[in-house]
C-alpha positions as semicolon CSV with decimal commas, in nm:
position;residue;x (nm);y (nm);z (nm)
1;M;-1,294;4,819;24,498
2;T;-1,258;5,118;24,268
3;L;-1,036;5,226;23,984
4;E;-0,814;5,409;24,236
5;D;-0,708;5,072;24,382
6;F;-0,513;4,996;24,062
7;S;-0,312;5,323;24,058
8;D;-0,002;5,176;24,232
9;V;0,029;4,899;23,981
10;T;0,019;5,150;23,703
11;D;0,292;5,366;23,859
12;D;0,526;5,068;23,927
13;T;0,501;4,961;23,569
14;D;0,606;5,303;23,442
15;E;0,911;5,322;23,677
16;G;1,028;4,976;23,576
17;E;1,023;5,066;23,213
18;T;1,233;5,385;23,285
19;E;1,489;5,197;23,488
20;S;1,539;4,936;23,222
21;D;1,612;5,204;22,971
22;S;1,879;5,364;23,201
23;V;2,065;5,036;23,254
24;S;2,092;4,979;22,881
25;S;2,254;5,320;22,836
26;A;2,501;5,266;23,118
27;D;2,624;4,940;22,968
28;G;2,716;5,130;22,659
29;G;2,485;4,922;22,452
30;T;2,277;5,200;22,321
31;A;2,423;5,214;21,966
32;A;2,467;4,845;21,930
33;G;2,133;4,783;22,079
34;S;1,978;5,035;21,845
35;A;2,136;4,880;21,540
36;E;2,035;4,536;21,646
37;S;1,695;4,664;21,730
38;D;1,663;4,825;21,388
39;T;1,762;4,503;21,222
40;I;1,510;4,310;21,422
41;D;1,243;4,574;21,361
42;N;1,306;4,570;20,990
43;H;1,288;4,194;20,982
44;S;0,973;4,212;21,188
45;D;0,820;4,467;20,952
46;N;0,897;4,248;20,652
47;N;0,735;3,952;20,819
48;T;0,433;4,164;20,907
49;D;0,398;4,279;20,546
50;D;0,415;3,919;20,432
51;R;0,150;3,816;20,678
52;D;-0,087;4,104;20,597
53;S;-0,061;4,102;20,219
54;F;-0,360;3,872;20,145
55;E;-0,513;3,863;19,795
56;L;-0,811;4,100;19,768
57;I;-1,136;3,932;19,657
58;A;-1,432;4,136;19,520
59;A;-1,725;4,139;19,762
60;D;-1,977;4,220;19,486
61;V;-2,078;3,977;19,214
62;A;-1,960;4,086;18,870
63;G;-2,224;4,224;18,633
64;D;-2,539;4,430;18,680
65;D;-2,841;4,317;18,882
66;T;-3,158;4,272;18,683
67;G;-3,501;4,235;18,834
68;M;-3,625;4,274;19,189
69;G;-3,534;3,940;19,339
70;A;-3,573;3,568;19,290
71;L;-3,822;3,293;19,369
72;S;-3,750;3,106;19,690
73;V;-3,819;2,739;19,767
74;S;-3,737;2,759;20,137
75;Q;-4,107;2,741;20,227
76;G;-4,227;2,562;19,916
77;L;-4,292;2,655;19,554
78;R;-4,635;2,541;19,443
79;V;-4,931;2,640;19,224
80;A;-5,267;2,468;19,269
81;E;-5,630;2,500;19,162
82;D;-5,715;2,594;19,519
83;D;-5,568;2,937;19,590
84;D;-5,517;2,845;19,954
85;E;-5,279;2,568;19,850
86;T;-5,068;2,789;19,624
87;T;-4,728;2,889;19,763
88;L;-4,518;3,140;19,574
89;R;-4,261;3,341;19,769
90;A;-3,979;3,559;19,647
91;F;-3,670;3,710;19,808
92;I;-3,647;4,084;19,735
93;T;-3,296;4,226;19,717
94;T;-3,189;4,514;19,939
95;G;-3,193;4,786;19,676
96;N;-3,546;4,705;19,562
97;R;-3,722;4,683;19,896
98;E;-3,834;5,043;19,922
99;A;-4,010;5,024;19,584
100;V;-4,213;4,713;19,666
101;R;-4,579;4,755;19,760
102;I;-4,868;4,517;19,813
103;G;-5,073;4,495;19,495
104;K;-4,787;4,561;19,250
105;Y;-4,765;4,343;18,942
106;L;-4,459;4,127;18,872
107;L;-4,340;3,900;18,592
108;V;-4,172;3,563;18,647
109;P;-4,024;3,398;18,336
110;Y;-4,047;3,028;18,255
111;P;-3,752;2,859;18,081
112;D;-3,937;2,887;17,750
113;D;-4,105;3,202;17,615
114;E;-4,397;3,201;17,859
115;T;-4,426;3,433;18,159
116;L;-4,616;3,418;18,486
117;F;-4,803;3,739;18,560
118;C;-4,858;3,775;18,934
119;R;-4,948;4,022;19,207
120;I;-4,783;4,089;19,544
121;T;-5,024;3,995;19,823
122;G;-4,797;4,001;20,128
123;L;-4,464;4,138;20,249
124;E;-4,254;4,015;20,539
125;Y;-3,920;4,072;20,708
126;A;-3,769;3,742;20,822
127;Q;-3,452;3,675;21,025
128;E;-3,139;3,604;20,824
129;F;-2,950;3,479;21,133
130;H;-3,079;3,316;21,448
131;A;-3,105;3,586;21,711
132;D;-3,334;3,699;21,987
133;D;-3,430;4,060;21,925
134;A;-3,691;4,066;22,201
135;T;-3,448;4,172;22,471
136;E;-3,380;4,486;22,668
137;I;-3,029;4,522;22,527
138;H;-3,142;4,489;22,166
139;A;-3,436;4,726;22,213
140;R;-3,222;4,995;22,375
141;R;-2,955;4,957;22,108
142;M;-3,219;5,014;21,838
143;M;-3,355;5,313;22,029
144;R;-3,010;5,476;22,010
145;Q;-2,972;5,442;21,632
146;S;-3,188;5,567;21,347
147;T;-3,137;5,284;21,097
148;F;-3,089;4,910;21,087
149;E;-2,886;4,693;20,856
150;E;-3,112;4,565;20,575
151;R;-2,870;4,283;20,495
152;D;-2,931;4,130;20,837
153;Y;-3,287;4,045;20,737
154;K;-3,462;3,862;20,457
155;F;-3,740;4,053;20,281
156;M;-3,998;3,810;20,144
157;A;-4,295;3,875;19,914
158;D;-4,601;3,650;19,880
159;L;-4,719;3,627;19,520
160;D;-5,062;3,551;19,377
161;P;-5,042;3,403;19,026
162;V;-5,292;3,581;18,800
163;A;-5,228;3,435;18,455
164;V;-4,972;3,282;18,224
165;L;-4,878;3,507;17,931
166;Y;-4,776;3,352;17,601
167;E;-4,738;3,456;17,238
168;E;-4,905;3,297;16,936
169;Y;-4,961;3,386;16,574
170;D;-5,302;3,502;16,460
171;D;-5,455;3,435;16,116
172;D;-5,259;3,725;15,965
173;G;-4,927;3,592;16,092
174;T;-4,898;3,867;16,354
175;V;-4,764;3,779;16,696
176;E;-5,034;3,827;16,960
177;L;-4,993;3,818;17,337
178;N;-5,255;3,602;17,513
179;R;-5,330;3,478;17,862
180;R;-5,450;3,157;18,021
181;M;-5,504;3,031;18,371
182;T;-5,198;2,945;18,577
183;D;-5,127;2,581;18,494
184;R;-4,754;2,542;18,560
185;V;-4,506;2,623;18,833
186;P;-4,205;2,849;18,766
187;K;-3,852;2,729;18,833
188;P;-3,673;2,789;19,165
189;G;-3,456;3,099;19,156
190;A;-3,645;3,252;18,863
191;I;-3,582;3,627;18,848
192;L;-3,872;3,863;18,923
193;R;-3,922;4,179;18,721
194;Q;-4,171;4,456;18,776
195;A;-4,440;4,465;18,505
196;T;-4,390;4,791;18,318
197;D;-4,519;4,707;17,970
198;S;-4,873;4,822;17,898
199;E;-4,954;4,527;17,673
200;Q;-4,835;4,273;17,929
201;I;-5,027;4,438;18,213
202;K;-5,347;4,473;18,012
203;T;-5,322;4,114;17,889
204;G;-5,243;3,985;18,237
205;L;-5,542;4,164;18,387
206;N;-5,761;4,095;18,082
207;I;-5,832;4,466;18,028
208;P;-5,980;4,541;17,683
209;E;-5,781;4,763;17,449
210;E;-6,094;4,943;17,330
211;G;-6,414;5,046;17,502
212;V;-6,558;5,298;17,746
213;F;-6,286;5,481;17,939
214;L;-6,322;5,470;18,320
215;G;-5,985;5,577;18,459
216;H;-5,621;5,475;18,499
217;L;-5,486;5,162;18,663
218;S;-5,338;5,219;19,008
219;V;-5,192;5,031;19,303
220;G;-5,223;5,163;19,659
221;G;-5,342;5,500;19,535
222;E;-5,047;5,547;19,297
223;T;-5,093;5,537;18,920
224;V;-4,920;5,245;18,749
225;E;-4,673;5,388;18,499
226;T;-4,490;5,236;18,204
227;A;-4,207;5,344;17,977
228;A;-4,454;5,428;17,698
229;Q;-4,626;5,756;17,618
230;P;-4,860;5,823;17,779
231;P;-4,710;5,633;18,075
232;T;-5,047;5,556;18,235
233;I;-5,257;5,246;18,163
234;D;-5,614;5,324;18,062
235;Y;-5,894;5,099;18,182
236;R;-6,191;5,043;17,951
237;L;-6,519;4,854;17,953
238;T;-6,606;4,620;17,668
239;D;-6,831;4,806;17,427
240;D;-6,830;4,591;17,116
241;Y;-7,051;4,295;17,029
242;E;-6,749;4,127;16,866
243;A;-6,579;4,113;17,207
244;G;-6,899;4,016;17,388
245;D;-7,211;4,208;17,485
246;P;-7,147;4,577;17,556
247;L;-7,135;4,599;17,933
248;V;-7,346;4,914;17,936
249;F;-7,647;4,689;17,867
250;R;-7,546;4,456;18,148
251;H;-7,580;4,745;18,389
252;T;-7,352;4,947;18,614
253;L;-7,343;5,046;18,980
254;V;-7,151;5,349;19,109
255;A;-7,135;5,334;19,490
256;G;-6,966;5,591;19,711
257;G;-7,019;5,797;20,022
258;T;-7,066;6,171;20,043
259;G;-6,756;6,350;19,916
260;S;-6,608;6,041;19,751
261;G;-6,637;6,188;19,400
262;K;-6,912;5,960;19,267
263;T;-7,096;6,238;19,077
264;H;-6,767;6,350;18,922
265;A;-6,694;5,990;18,817
266;A;-7,051;5,932;18,692
267;K;-7,040;6,243;18,473
268;N;-6,711;6,138;18,319
269;I;-6,843;5,791;18,237
270;L;-7,176;5,913;18,098
271;R;-6,982;6,159;17,883
272;Q;-6,816;5,864;17,709
273;Y;-7,154;5,717;17,615
274;L;-7,237;6,050;17,453
275;S;-6,927;6,067;17,234
276;D;-6,976;6,111;16,861
277;E;-6,819;5,772;16,786
278;R;-7,038;5,571;17,025
279;A;-7,313;5,372;16,849
280;Y;-7,473;5,027;16,873
281;P;-7,632;4,799;16,611
282;M;-8,007;4,744;16,634
283;D;-8,211;4,445;16,521
284;D;-8,310;4,627;16,201
285;R;-7,936;4,658;16,114
286;R;-7,923;5,030;16,186
287;T;-7,637;5,164;16,398
288;V;-7,772;5,416;16,648
289;S;-7,607;5,638;16,908
290;P;-7,739;5,584;17,262
291;A;-7,965;5,826;17,445
292;V;-7,890;5,897;17,810
293;V;-8,178;5,976;18,047
294;Q;-8,046;6,085;18,387
295;F;-8,265;6,136;18,695
296;D;-8,109;6,413;18,898
297;P;-8,204;6,473;19,264
298;Q;-7,946;6,750;19,323
299;D;-7,967;6,946;18,995
300;E;-7,609;6,862;18,894
301;Y;-7,624;6,668;18,568
302;A;-7,774;6,938;18,345
303;Q;-7,436;7,110;18,387
304;M;-7,302;6,851;18,142
305;H;-7,437;7,081;17,870
306;D;-7,151;7,324;17,944
307;D;-6,774;7,299;17,901
308;N;-6,557;7,283;18,210
309;P;-6,356;7,608;18,228
310;E;-6,092;7,429;18,438
311;L;-6,010;7,188;18,154
312;D;-5,705;7,351;17,989
313;D;-5,554;7,290;17,646
314;G;-5,272;7,070;17,776
315;F;-5,510;6,834;17,951
316;A;-5,737;6,834;17,644
317;R;-5,448;6,719;17,423
318;K;-5,373;6,438;17,665
319;L;-5,739;6,328;17,652
320;E;-5,733;6,331;17,274
321;R;-5,423;6,110;17,268
322;E;-5,599;5,859;17,490
323;G;-5,926;5,872;17,295
324;V;-6,131;6,018;17,583
325;A;-6,440;6,224;17,491
326;Y;-6,465;6,559;17,671
327;G;-6,647;6,892;17,659
328;G;-7,009;6,993;17,710
329;V;-7,289;6,800;17,541
330;D;-7,473;7,046;17,319
331;D;-7,774;6,818;17,285
332;T;-7,881;6,840;17,649
333;I;-8,239;6,901;17,762
334;A;-8,362;6,949;18,117
335;L;-8,703;6,781;18,117
336;V;-8,860;6,941;18,423
337;P;-9,156;6,787;18,611
338;T;-9,413;7,043;18,720
339;E;-9,582;7,059;19,058
340;D;-9,844;7,307;19,166
341;G;-9,690;7,568;19,392
342;T;-9,327;7,498;19,300
343;S;-9,089;7,628;19,033
344;Y;-8,758;7,510;18,888
345;P;-8,488;7,779;18,899
346;G;-8,248;7,609;18,654
347;E;-7,979;7,870;18,717
348;G;-7,683;7,631;18,731
349;H;-7,669;7,545;18,360
350;R;-7,748;7,669;18,011
351;A;-7,935;7,361;17,886
352;E;-8,276;7,392;17,722
353;Q;-8,567;7,346;17,965
354;I;-8,896;7,173;17,881
355;Q;-9,167;7,122;18,138
356;F;-9,385;6,811;18,158
357;T;-9,657;6,665;18,374
358;V;-9,747;6,311;18,472
359;P;-10,091;6,229;18,329
360;F;-10,317;6,033;18,561
361;S;-10,391;5,798;18,271
362;M;-10,051;5,634;18,335
363;T;-10,194;5,474;18,650
364;K;-10,427;5,253;18,446
365;Q;-10,137;5,019;18,366
366;R;-9,933;5,120;18,672
367;P;-10,165;5,131;18,976
368;W;-9,871;5,154;19,218
369;L;-9,814;5,515;19,103
370;V;-10,124;5,631;19,288
371;A;-10,066;5,433;19,608
372;G;-9,961;5,699;19,856
373;S;-9,823;5,446;20,104
374;S;-9,800;5,073;20,154
375;L;-10,083;4,851;20,037
376;N;-10,136;4,484;20,108
377;D;-10,244;4,238;19,841
378;N;-10,620;4,283;19,901
379;Q;-10,591;4,660;19,893
380;Y;-10,382;4,658;19,577
381;S;-10,634;4,430;19,406
382;G;-10,914;4,663;19,516
383;L;-10,723;4,964;19,378
384;Q;-10,696;4,793;19,040
385;T;-11,071;4,728;19,043
386;L;-11,145;5,092;19,121
387;L;-10,908;5,225;18,854
388;N;-11,050;4,995;18,587
389;R;-11,404;5,106;18,667
390;F;-11,296;5,473;18,674
391;F;-11,128;5,466;18,333
392;R;-11,423;5,281;18,179
393;Q;-11,641;5,565;18,299
394;Y;-11,411;5,864;18,228
395;G;-11,189;5,733;17,950
396;K;-10,816;5,801;17,913
397;S;-10,870;6,168;17,988
398;G;-10,973;6,098;18,346
399;T;-10,779;6,307;18,598
400;Y;-10,658;6,263;18,953
401;G;-10,913;6,519;19,074
402;Q;-11,193;6,325;18,908
403;F;-11,069;6,003;19,064
404;T;-11,078;6,149;19,416
405;S;-11,434;6,267;19,351
406;F;-11,512;5,921;19,217
407;L;-11,394;5,766;19,546
408;D;-11,607;6,014;19,747
409;D;-11,927;5,853;19,616
410;P;-12,083;5,658;19,909
411;A;-12,306;5,466;19,670
412;L;-11,999;5,322;19,497
413;K;-11,854;5,207;19,826
414;E;-12,181;5,039;19,925
415;E;-12,225;4,873;19,587
416;L;-11,876;4,722;19,582
417;D;-11,907;4,603;19,942
418;E;-12,242;4,433;19,883
419;S;-12,116;4,268;19,567
420;G;-11,814;4,136;19,758
421;R;-11,567;4,290;19,518
422;V;-11,416;4,546;19,758
423;H;-11,479;4,531;20,132
424;E;-11,577;4,864;20,286
425;A;-11,269;4,863;20,516
426;T;-11,048;4,794;20,216
427;F;-11,222;5,073;20,025
428;D;-11,154;5,319;20,309
429;A;-10,785;5,216;20,326
430;I;-10,743;5,268;19,950
431;K;-10,915;5,605;19,970
432;R;-10,683;5,725;20,249
433;R;-10,377;5,632;20,051
434;V;-10,495;5,786;19,726
435;F;-10,585;6,107;19,904
436;G;-10,238;6,104;20,061
437;M;-10,073;6,147;19,721
438;P;-9,918;6,486;19,634
439;A;-10,211;6,669;19,477
440;G;-10,003;6,895;19,256
441;I;-9,818;6,635;19,046
442;F;-10,078;6,483;18,818
443;D;-10,233;6,667;18,522
444;Q;-10,061;7,005;18,557
445;S;-10,053;7,277;18,291
446;A;-9,769;7,126;18,090
447;K;-9,738;6,869;17,816
448;P;-9,780;6,506;17,935
449;I;-9,460;6,302;17,941
450;T;-9,632;6,048;17,716
451;E;-9,638;6,308;17,440
452;L;-9,272;6,405;17,479
453;D;-9,105;6,078;17,382
454;H;-8,899;6,249;17,109
455;Q;-8,766;6,498;17,361
456;L;-8,716;6,232;17,627
457;V;-8,512;6,000;17,404
458;R;-8,277;6,141;17,140
459;P;-7,992;5,941;16,981
460;G;-7,668;6,092;17,109
461;G;-7,855;6,329;17,340
462;L;-7,868;6,376;17,717
463;T;-8,201;6,423;17,893
464;V;-8,188;6,525;18,258
465;V;-8,495;6,494;18,480
466;P;-8,431;6,718;18,784
467;T;-8,637;6,658;19,099
468;Y;-8,460;6,889;19,345
469;H;-8,737;7,150;19,325
470;L;-9,025;6,914;19,407
471;S;-9,187;6,957;19,747
472;S;-9,165;6,607;19,896
473;S;-8,990;6,273;19,866
474;R;-9,322;6,121;19,756
475;A;-9,349;6,370;19,470
476;K;-8,991;6,296;19,361
477;E;-9,048;5,923;19,379
478;L;-9,368;5,949;19,176
479;C;-9,201;6,146;18,894
480;V;-8,893;5,927;18,874
481;L;-9,088;5,602;18,874
482;A;-9,345;5,733;18,625
483;V;-9,084;5,835;18,367
484;S;-8,858;5,533;18,418
485;A;-9,155;5,295;18,397
486;Y;-9,265;5,467;18,075
487;L;-8,919;5,408;17,929
488;I;-8,900;5,047;18,042
489;D;-9,251;4,954;17,929
490;N;-9,186;5,087;17,580
491;K;-8,851;4,912;17,565
492;L;-8,988;4,574;17,666
493;S;-9,321;4,588;17,482
494;N;-9,384;4,409;17,155
495;A;-9,640;4,680;17,073
496;P;-9,478;4,996;17,212
497;A;-9,659;5,326;17,236
498;S;-9,335;5,497;17,127
499;D;-9,127;5,363;16,839
500;R;-8,862;5,625;16,917
501;I;-8,795;5,470;17,257
502;K;-8,814;5,114;17,127
503;E;-8,568;5,175;16,842
504;T;-8,305;5,375;17,033
505;P;-8,038;5,239;17,269
506;V;-8,110;5,395;17,609
507;V;-7,898;5,436;17,922
508;V;-8,115;5,510;18,226
509;G;-7,911;5,685;18,495
510;M;-8,061;5,701;18,842
511;D;-7,889;5,892;19,121
512;E;-7,984;5,802;19,481
513;A;-8,117;5,476;19,338
514;H;-8,168;5,332;19,687
515;N;-8,465;5,568;19,731
516;F;-8,652;5,414;19,437
517;L;-8,541;5,050;19,420
518;A;-8,546;4,954;19,786
519;D;-8,646;4,605;19,888
520;A;-8,963;4,644;20,097
521;D;-9,250;4,416;20,192
522;T;-9,523;4,610;20,013
523;V;-9,707;4,547;19,690
524;Q;-9,587;4,874;19,536
525;A;-9,221;4,798;19,613
526;R;-9,250;4,446;19,475
527;K;-9,411;4,576;19,154
528;V;-9,138;4,837;19,103
529;V;-8,859;4,590;19,174
530;Q;-9,020;4,336;18,945
531;K;-9,033;4,589;18,661
532;F;-8,669;4,694;18,698
533;T;-8,555;4,334;18,737
534;E;-8,728;4,242;18,412
535;A;-8,571;4,545;18,245
536;A;-8,227;4,439;18,370
537;K;-8,270;4,085;18,243
538;Q;-8,384;4,201;17,899
539;G;-8,131;4,486;17,876
540;R;-7,889;4,311;17,642
541;K;-8,163;4,220;17,398
542;E;-8,345;4,555;17,406
543;R;-8,037;4,783;17,425
544;L;-8,139;4,915;17,765
545;G;-7,876;4,986;18,029
546;L;-7,926;5,076;18,394
547;F;-7,668;5,312;18,546
548;L;-7,740;5,325;18,919
549;I;-7,565;5,569;19,155
550;T;-7,599;5,536;19,531
551;Q;-7,434;5,584;19,868
552;D;-7,639;5,301;20,021
553;P;-7,595;4,997;19,794
554;Q;-7,719;4,766;20,069
555;D;-8,068;4,916;20,028
556;I;-8,108;4,825;19,660
557;A;-8,337;4,526;19,616
558;D;-8,147;4,202;19,570
559;P;-8,320;4,093;19,245
560;V;-8,205;4,416;19,079
561;F;-7,862;4,413;19,243
562;K;-7,785;4,065;19,110
563;Q;-7,823;4,191;18,752
564;L;-7,555;4,460;18,790
565;N;-7,245;4,329;18,616
566;T;-7,007;4,622;18,663
567;K;-6,951;4,777;19,006
568;L;-6,749;5,091;19,067
569;V;-6,690;5,130;19,439
570;L;-6,550;5,456;19,573
571;N;-6,492;5,538;19,938
572;L;-6,755;5,385;20,166
573;G;-6,731;5,411;20,542
574;D;-7,024;5,188;20,634
575;E;-6,934;4,823;20,684
576;D;-7,275;4,697;20,570
577;A;-7,247;4,901;20,250
578;I;-6,899;4,763;20,179
579;N;-7,006;4,404;20,238
580;S;-7,314;4,444;20,019
581;V;-7,123;4,526;19,698
582;N;-6,975;4,173;19,691
583;I;-6,626;4,262;19,574
584;P;-6,319;4,043;19,651
585;T;-6,195;4,055;20,009
586;N;-5,855;4,204;19,921
587;L;-6,031;4,501;19,759
588;Q;-6,292;4,539;20,033
589;S;-6,019;4,626;20,281
590;K;-5,905;4,916;20,061
591;V;-6,246;5,080;20,020
592;P;-6,256;5,276;20,351
593;Y;-5,914;5,427;20,268
594;M;-5,990;5,539;19,914
595;E;-5,910;5,903;19,850
596;K;-6,149;6,118;19,648
597;G;-6,159;5,993;19,290
598;Q;-6,010;5,651;19,367
599;F;-6,227;5,347;19,315
600;V;-6,233;4,973;19,272
601;V;-6,376;4,815;18,958
602;Y;-6,530;4,469;18,984
603;S;-6,652;4,353;18,646
604;P;-6,598;3,977;18,610
605;D;-6,691;3,972;18,241
606;N;-6,445;4,252;18,161
607;S;-6,124;4,208;18,362
608;E;-5,963;4,100;18,684
609;P;-6,071;4,314;18,984
610;V;-5,854;4,626;18,984
611;E;-5,802;4,960;19,153
612;L;-5,833;5,279;18,945
613;I;-5,782;5,652;18,975
614;G;-6,033;5,867;18,791
615;L;-5,948;6,181;18,600
616;P;-5,862;6,474;18,828
617;T;-6,063;6,715;18,611
618;C;-6,427;6,664;18,520
619;L;-6,481;6,632;18,146
620;T;-6,782;6,866;18,159
621;R;-6,885;7,144;18,393
622;H;-6,904;7,028;18,754
623;D;-6,960;7,296;19,019
């Protein structure tokens, strides 16, 4: 059967209607019928108007909407000591849904003057009405339209309670905003507002008002903005003994892959430690500006002597308003290690250059400096015996060349073997390793580092030790470990060889730290790790801070890593590297997606874990 089969019915209906009209005219009832019809029609129209004239009711609730939504109890409303048992969900209204992002901070008021500060941890569309949208008809309908009706769905946000904010009066009678752990549940239907006040956000996240500037608070790669000027929220590290130990002396890790911006970030942070206002109290009641000693494998940090030509006046004024130190550090020295057959070009900066050499006498207290490769316990003990005997014979002026000649004496080898002090096989192993050291590092024609302590450490000054020009990784390692050990030993000693080092706060920056502080099963590695671990533990007392920079944090020895209180994690693509930094799981998932200059800060003694965006322009020269 087709549509054509119904054509006759359609035609008959039309003819019937025409015939009916003709009969009415023939009966002469056209006028009367029309009048009657008009009367009936008018009456009908009046009835229709009466039926259709319902009272109009406003579809929208009177007044203006405030907030982003309201707490829901449909799936429970609960706070508990165990985070897994906490249930806080909110319904987000239609007009606010596009602005909601995971990680954003919200405020939920209590009936009194307290407020719950929380963070969005999950977002979900849920069905408003029971329907099956997993059908062919529904799918094809959606494929034919570009939008869907938001009101047909519930938009729910999972909330993580961070802290309860409350006001109290201090000793001066001033109202102060404080925070405490979440210890009460908000009321059902409480209105959510986005946190836009700098004081509330900083208090909620426990961010100090003063300290070392690191960057600006962000969520999902977007800077958090407020209604204040400047609109950004600055993040700072505690740097005052009144607020707790300065975190610089509890040590910092900057971890990031190649191209993540870690050198840019490190320069900006180190620049803050070199500001004119930065100073720390010493045990003798003096207040002294810190010295920064930075080991530089790529010849980049001496550029901090120079201003950044890309830093314009407008950006400079913004930095001044936020109290951020910027500009080149005039008191910058490139302390250059010498090696026979190499030279340091130093063309990328205008800092003063001073050459130094590593005296072989440093190995008397640090035998691991002369171990060219791994030694076992017996070999290391034998090396100590040989060095002690050598320095008794040659004095402190004994050189590396003299020591190799000393080891070439067959009578010495025979004597020590017969006396049972050093077995001949052990002696030969030690000799091979000593001879494997870079010959051109020790005792070169430059001033020994032990006589340059006043150039190495200067209050408020930056000393850069470049190693890019050295011929081998062993030569670089020897120079870095020799100078850093000299600093640490003087810092920790009760009878230091250098009062300048002992009495000055020192920040030791070490780029590519994984190359020098790796955890390995050799005596040398254990001795180095032990020294840096001791330095890290005594840092707060001795005003010594470690500032380690690496792209392989998983390779840093665990005893040292455990002492690092503040971790700045930029983009890392390696899963082992991400897992090794021990940051909260919700932040770990963000690390592989960090853009250049974005980073996570995990500093439990300073604030809640947060995401930051560093400054787009380097505060000093950075080519």
